mmCIF file of C-alpha atoms in Angstrom:
data_model
loop_
_atom_site.group_PDB
_atom_site.id
_atom_site.type_symbol
_atom_site.label_atom_id
_atom_site.label_comp_id
_atom_site.label_asym_id
_atom_site.label_seq_id
_atom_site.Cartn_x
_atom_site.Cartn_y
_atom_site.Cartn_z
ATOM 1 C CA ARG A 1 -27.721 -59.611 53.628
ATOM 2 C CA PHE A 2 -28.558 -57.756 50.451
ATOM 3 C CA LEU A 3 -26.727 -56.047 47.637
ATOM 4 C CA ARG A 4 -26.213 -52.313 47.395
ATOM 5 C CA SER A 5 -26.382 -50.355 44.180
ATOM 6 C CA GLU A 6 -26.140 -46.650 43.451
ATOM 7 C CA HIS A 7 -28.488 -47.230 40.537
ATOM 8 C CA VAL A 8 -32.194 -47.608 41.015
ATOM 9 C CA SER A 9 -33.608 -50.995 40.178
ATOM 10 C CA PRO A 10 -35.255 -50.716 36.726
ATOM 11 C CA THR A 11 -38.404 -52.319 38.125
ATOM 12 C CA LEU A 12 -38.656 -49.775 40.957
ATOM 13 C CA MET A 13 -37.908 -46.952 38.529
ATOM 14 C CA ARG A 14 -40.826 -48.025 36.334
ATOM 15 C CA VAL A 15 -43.123 -47.997 39.360
ATOM 16 C CA LEU A 16 -41.762 -44.638 40.554
ATOM 17 C CA ASP A 17 -42.280 -43.135 37.087
ATOM 18 C CA ARG A 18 -45.975 -44.052 37.238
ATOM 19 C CA LEU A 19 -46.612 -42.525 40.654
ATOM 20 C CA ASP A 20 -47.522 -38.953 39.871
ATOM 21 C CA ASP A 21 -50.262 -38.278 42.432
ATOM 22 C CA THR A 22 -48.408 -39.337 45.591
ATOM 23 C CA PRO A 23 -44.902 -38.632 46.882
ATOM 24 C CA ALA A 24 -42.517 -41.544 46.355
ATOM 25 C CA LEU A 25 -38.774 -42.093 46.621
ATOM 26 C CA VAL A 26 -36.238 -44.892 46.371
ATOM 27 C CA GLN A 27 -33.739 -45.246 49.200
ATOM 28 C CA THR A 28 -31.053 -47.584 50.471
ATOM 29 C CA ASP A 29 -30.813 -49.135 53.924
ATOM 30 C CA LEU A 30 -28.502 -46.240 54.896
ATOM 31 C CA LEU A 31 -31.229 -43.763 53.885
ATOM 32 C CA ASP A 32 -29.410 -42.603 50.772
ATOM 33 C CA THR A 33 -32.114 -41.276 48.486
ATOM 34 C CA LEU A 34 -31.449 -42.548 44.962
ATOM 35 C CA ALA A 35 -34.519 -41.159 43.182
ATOM 36 C CA MET A 36 -37.593 -39.049 43.952
ATOM 37 C CA ASN A 37 -40.678 -38.165 42.004
ATOM 38 C CA PRO A 38 -41.583 -34.455 41.634
ATOM 39 C CA LEU A 39 -44.201 -34.554 44.404
ATOM 40 C CA ALA A 40 -41.694 -36.064 46.864
ATOM 41 C CA ILE A 41 -39.238 -33.277 45.998
ATOM 42 C CA ALA A 42 -41.977 -30.669 46.537
ATOM 43 C CA LEU A 43 -42.819 -32.207 49.923
ATOM 44 C CA LEU A 44 -39.360 -33.102 51.266
ATOM 45 C CA GLY A 45 -36.874 -31.118 49.193
ATOM 46 C CA ASP A 46 -34.338 -32.747 46.898
ATOM 47 C CA GLN A 47 -32.668 -35.420 49.016
ATOM 48 C CA THR A 48 -30.657 -36.775 46.073
ATOM 49 C CA ARG A 49 -28.352 -33.733 46.086
ATOM 50 C CA HIS A 50 -26.266 -34.837 49.089
ATOM 51 C CA THR A 51 -22.836 -36.429 48.722
ATOM 52 C CA GLY A 52 -20.368 -38.336 50.884
ATOM 53 C CA LEU A 53 -21.526 -39.372 54.341
ATOM 54 C CA ALA A 54 -24.183 -36.640 54.143
ATOM 55 C CA SER A 55 -26.007 -38.671 51.503
ATOM 56 C CA SER A 56 -27.145 -40.858 54.423
ATOM 57 C CA GLY A 57 -30.294 -39.584 56.094
ATOM 58 C CA TYR A 58 -29.046 -41.104 59.347
ATOM 59 C CA TYR A 59 -25.906 -39.005 59.210
ATOM 60 C CA ARG A 60 -27.785 -35.812 58.264
ATOM 61 C CA TRP A 61 -30.352 -36.250 61.047
ATOM 62 C CA PHE A 62 -27.678 -35.937 63.718
ATOM 63 C CA MET A 63 -25.214 -33.650 61.909
ATOM 64 C CA ASP A 64 -27.352 -31.167 59.927
ATOM 65 C CA PRO A 65 -30.018 -29.191 61.833
ATOM 66 C CA ALA A 66 -31.802 -28.423 58.538
ATOM 67 C CA GLU A 67 -32.692 -32.126 58.215
ATOM 68 C CA ARG A 68 -35.060 -31.811 61.183
ATOM 69 C CA LEU A 69 -37.094 -28.952 59.718
ATOM 70 C CA VAL A 70 -39.320 -31.449 57.898
ATOM 71 C CA TYR A 71 -40.552 -32.950 61.200
ATOM 72 C CA PRO A 72 -42.363 -31.385 64.176
ATOM 73 C CA GLU A 73 -40.120 -30.945 67.192
ATOM 74 C CA GLU A 74 -42.251 -33.247 69.348
ATOM 75 C CA VAL A 75 -41.277 -36.269 67.193
ATOM 76 C CA HIS A 76 -37.544 -35.534 67.009
ATOM 77 C CA GLU A 77 -36.719 -37.891 69.904
ATOM 78 C CA HIS A 78 -38.728 -40.756 68.404
ATOM 79 C CA HIS A 79 -37.332 -40.109 64.936
ATOM 80 C CA GLY A 80 -33.738 -39.977 66.197
ATOM 81 C CA ARG A 81 -34.161 -43.221 68.130
ATOM 82 C CA ALA A 82 -35.617 -44.866 65.025
ATOM 83 C CA HIS A 83 -32.624 -43.698 62.986
ATOM 84 C CA ALA A 84 -30.140 -45.026 65.550
ATOM 85 C CA ALA A 85 -31.988 -48.359 65.670
ATOM 86 C CA ARG A 86 -32.146 -48.714 61.892
ATOM 87 C CA LEU A 87 -28.450 -47.855 61.571
ATOM 88 C CA ARG A 88 -27.764 -50.659 64.065
ATOM 89 C CA ALA A 89 -29.684 -53.049 61.809
ATOM 90 C CA ALA A 90 -27.764 -51.804 58.735
ATOM 91 C CA LEU A 91 -24.486 -52.515 60.541
ATOM 92 C CA THR A 92 -25.313 -56.163 61.065
ATOM 93 C CA ALA A 93 -27.218 -57.099 57.923
ATOM 94 C CA GLY A 94 -26.918 -54.102 55.653
ATOM 95 C CA SER A 95 -25.805 -53.605 52.114
ATOM 96 C CA ASP A 96 -22.646 -51.600 52.900
ATOM 97 C CA THR A 97 -21.466 -52.396 56.403
ATOM 98 C CA PRO A 98 -18.074 -50.631 56.006
ATOM 99 C CA ARG A 99 -19.868 -47.375 55.124
ATOM 100 C CA ALA A 100 -22.363 -47.925 57.952
ATOM 101 C CA ALA A 101 -19.384 -48.327 60.303
ATOM 102 C CA ARG A 102 -17.900 -45.017 59.051
ATOM 103 C CA ILE A 103 -21.238 -43.279 59.666
ATOM 104 C CA LEU A 104 -21.386 -44.820 63.143
ATOM 105 C CA ALA A 105 -17.837 -43.702 63.978
ATOM 106 C CA GLU A 106 -18.496 -40.126 62.853
ATOM 107 C CA LEU A 107 -21.770 -39.902 64.754
ATOM 108 C CA GLN A 108 -20.202 -41.341 67.920
ATOM 109 C CA LYS A 109 -17.406 -38.793 67.619
ATOM 110 C CA HIS A 110 -19.535 -35.705 66.905
ATOM 111 C CA SER A 111 -23.076 -36.236 68.225
ATOM 112 C CA PRO A 112 -23.740 -36.725 71.954
ATOM 113 C CA GLU A 113 -27.445 -37.051 71.088
ATOM 114 C CA PHE A 114 -26.687 -39.975 68.783
ATOM 115 C CA VAL A 115 -24.472 -41.620 71.429
ATOM 116 C CA ARG A 116 -27.312 -41.391 73.982
ATOM 117 C CA MET A 117 -29.762 -42.996 71.531
ATOM 118 C CA TRP A 118 -27.245 -45.602 70.361
ATOM 119 C CA GLU A 119 -26.685 -46.727 73.941
ATOM 120 C CA LEU A 120 -30.398 -47.665 74.170
ATOM 121 C CA GLN A 121 -29.462 -50.645 71.946
ATOM 122 C CA GLU A 122 -32.762 -50.604 70.080
ATOM 123 C CA VAL A 123 -32.976 -52.393 66.738
ATOM 124 C CA ALA A 124 -34.957 -51.583 63.593
ATOM 125 C CA ARG A 125 -37.797 -49.355 64.764
ATOM 126 C CA TYR A 126 -40.163 -48.540 61.915
ATOM 127 C CA GLY A 127 -43.103 -46.221 61.877
ATOM 128 C CA ASP A 128 -45.719 -46.189 59.166
ATOM 129 C CA CYS A 129 -47.392 -42.878 60.011
ATOM 130 C CA LYS A 130 -45.493 -39.616 59.943
ATOM 131 C CA THR A 131 -46.243 -35.963 60.410
ATOM 132 C CA LEU A 132 -44.247 -33.776 58.062
ATOM 133 C CA LEU A 133 -43.850 -29.997 58.135
ATOM 134 C CA HIS A 134 -44.049 -28.202 54.817
ATOM 135 C CA PRO A 135 -42.713 -24.611 54.950
ATOM 136 C CA ASP A 136 -45.861 -23.182 53.322
ATOM 137 C CA LEU A 137 -48.608 -25.721 54.001
ATOM 138 C CA GLY A 138 -47.774 -26.703 57.589
ATOM 139 C CA ARG A 139 -48.416 -30.165 59.008
ATOM 140 C CA ILE A 140 -49.173 -32.980 56.607
ATOM 141 C CA HIS A 141 -49.931 -36.447 58.009
ATOM 142 C CA VAL A 142 -48.792 -39.263 55.729
ATOM 143 C CA ASP A 143 -48.779 -43.031 55.840
ATOM 144 C CA ALA A 144 -45.557 -44.592 54.584
ATOM 145 C CA GLN A 145 -45.554 -47.890 52.751
ATOM 146 C CA LEU A 146 -42.253 -49.539 51.844
ATOM 147 C CA LEU A 147 -42.075 -51.792 48.793
ATOM 148 C CA TYR A 148 -38.808 -53.686 48.380
ATOM 149 C CA THR A 149 -36.907 -55.071 45.440
ATOM 150 C CA GLU A 150 -36.588 -58.843 45.446
ATOM 151 C CA ASN A 151 -33.106 -58.638 46.989
ATOM 152 C CA ARG A 152 -34.355 -56.041 49.553
ATOM 153 C CA ALA A 153 -31.565 -53.636 48.572
ATOM 154 C CA GLN A 154 -33.814 -50.700 47.744
ATOM 155 C CA PRO A 155 -37.174 -49.803 49.237
ATOM 156 C CA LEU A 156 -39.624 -47.682 47.299
ATOM 157 C CA VAL A 157 -41.189 -45.409 49.916
ATOM 158 C CA VAL A 158 -44.726 -44.347 48.995
ATOM 159 C CA LEU A 159 -46.311 -41.598 51.092
ATOM 160 C CA THR A 160 -50.094 -41.385 51.042
ATOM 161 C CA THR A 161 -52.712 -39.349 52.839
ATOM 162 C CA ARG A 162 -56.178 -40.436 53.882
ATOM 163 C CA PRO A 163 -58.832 -39.176 51.435
ATOM 164 C CA GLY A 164 -61.073 -36.443 52.768
ATOM 165 C CA THR A 165 -58.534 -35.156 55.293
ATOM 166 C CA GLU A 166 -56.878 -31.749 55.453
ATOM 167 C CA SER A 167 -53.555 -33.472 54.746
ATOM 168 C CA HIS A 168 -54.999 -34.995 51.574
ATOM 169 C CA SER A 169 -56.132 -31.546 50.411
ATOM 170 C CA LYS A 170 -52.698 -30.102 51.165
ATOM 171 C CA LEU A 171 -51.005 -32.836 49.149
ATOM 172 C CA GLU A 172 -53.369 -32.203 46.234
ATOM 173 C CA LEU A 173 -52.469 -28.491 46.408
ATOM 174 C CA LEU A 174 -48.783 -29.367 46.528
ATOM 175 C CA SER A 175 -49.166 -31.509 43.415
ATOM 176 C CA VAL A 176 -50.431 -28.407 41.594
ATOM 177 C CA ILE A 177 -47.913 -25.867 42.892
ATOM 178 C CA GLY A 178 -44.888 -28.191 42.949
ATOM 179 C CA HIS A 179 -41.903 -26.719 44.728
ATOM 180 C CA GLN A 180 -42.837 -23.091 44.150
ATOM 181 C CA GLN A 181 -42.876 -21.023 47.323
ATOM 182 C CA LEU A 182 -46.280 -19.707 48.363
ATOM 183 C CA THR A 183 -44.840 -17.035 50.654
ATOM 184 C CA PRO A 184 -42.288 -14.415 49.615
#
């Protein structure tokens, strides 16, 4: 079990502040995004703006269709199953099990897709390679590395691309243009 905090660990914040050439963000075990660097915001949109249950990425995945726009449709099933499995893990050993239980209850009540995936009884599926969809740049393949605080309450998620790839070039372009739209 680990401790939850709405404030980013000072150590993680110092690391995040130094990462300016790769997208990085700090999350909780309920996928609340606590902090993002500018490149992460340009790639994923500002995930820190959500409130209430919607601050949880698990909740948004099943309740807000806009949340899925960042991922290609062919990975939605895998991504949803991973979210259901990780929520299951957060319910048993998470930082805020009462809030996890509220998210579970709402998803069971309002999302048949979630119920189907929950009934698979999978636990803690993690993937380290993701394909993201940027509205202007298209598909960007990233590798995700999670670095945890000592108490494991907050992972720093660092997204990197392989040098010399098209995805790497797209991320370099994104670091220059930021979150400006390329198309009218």
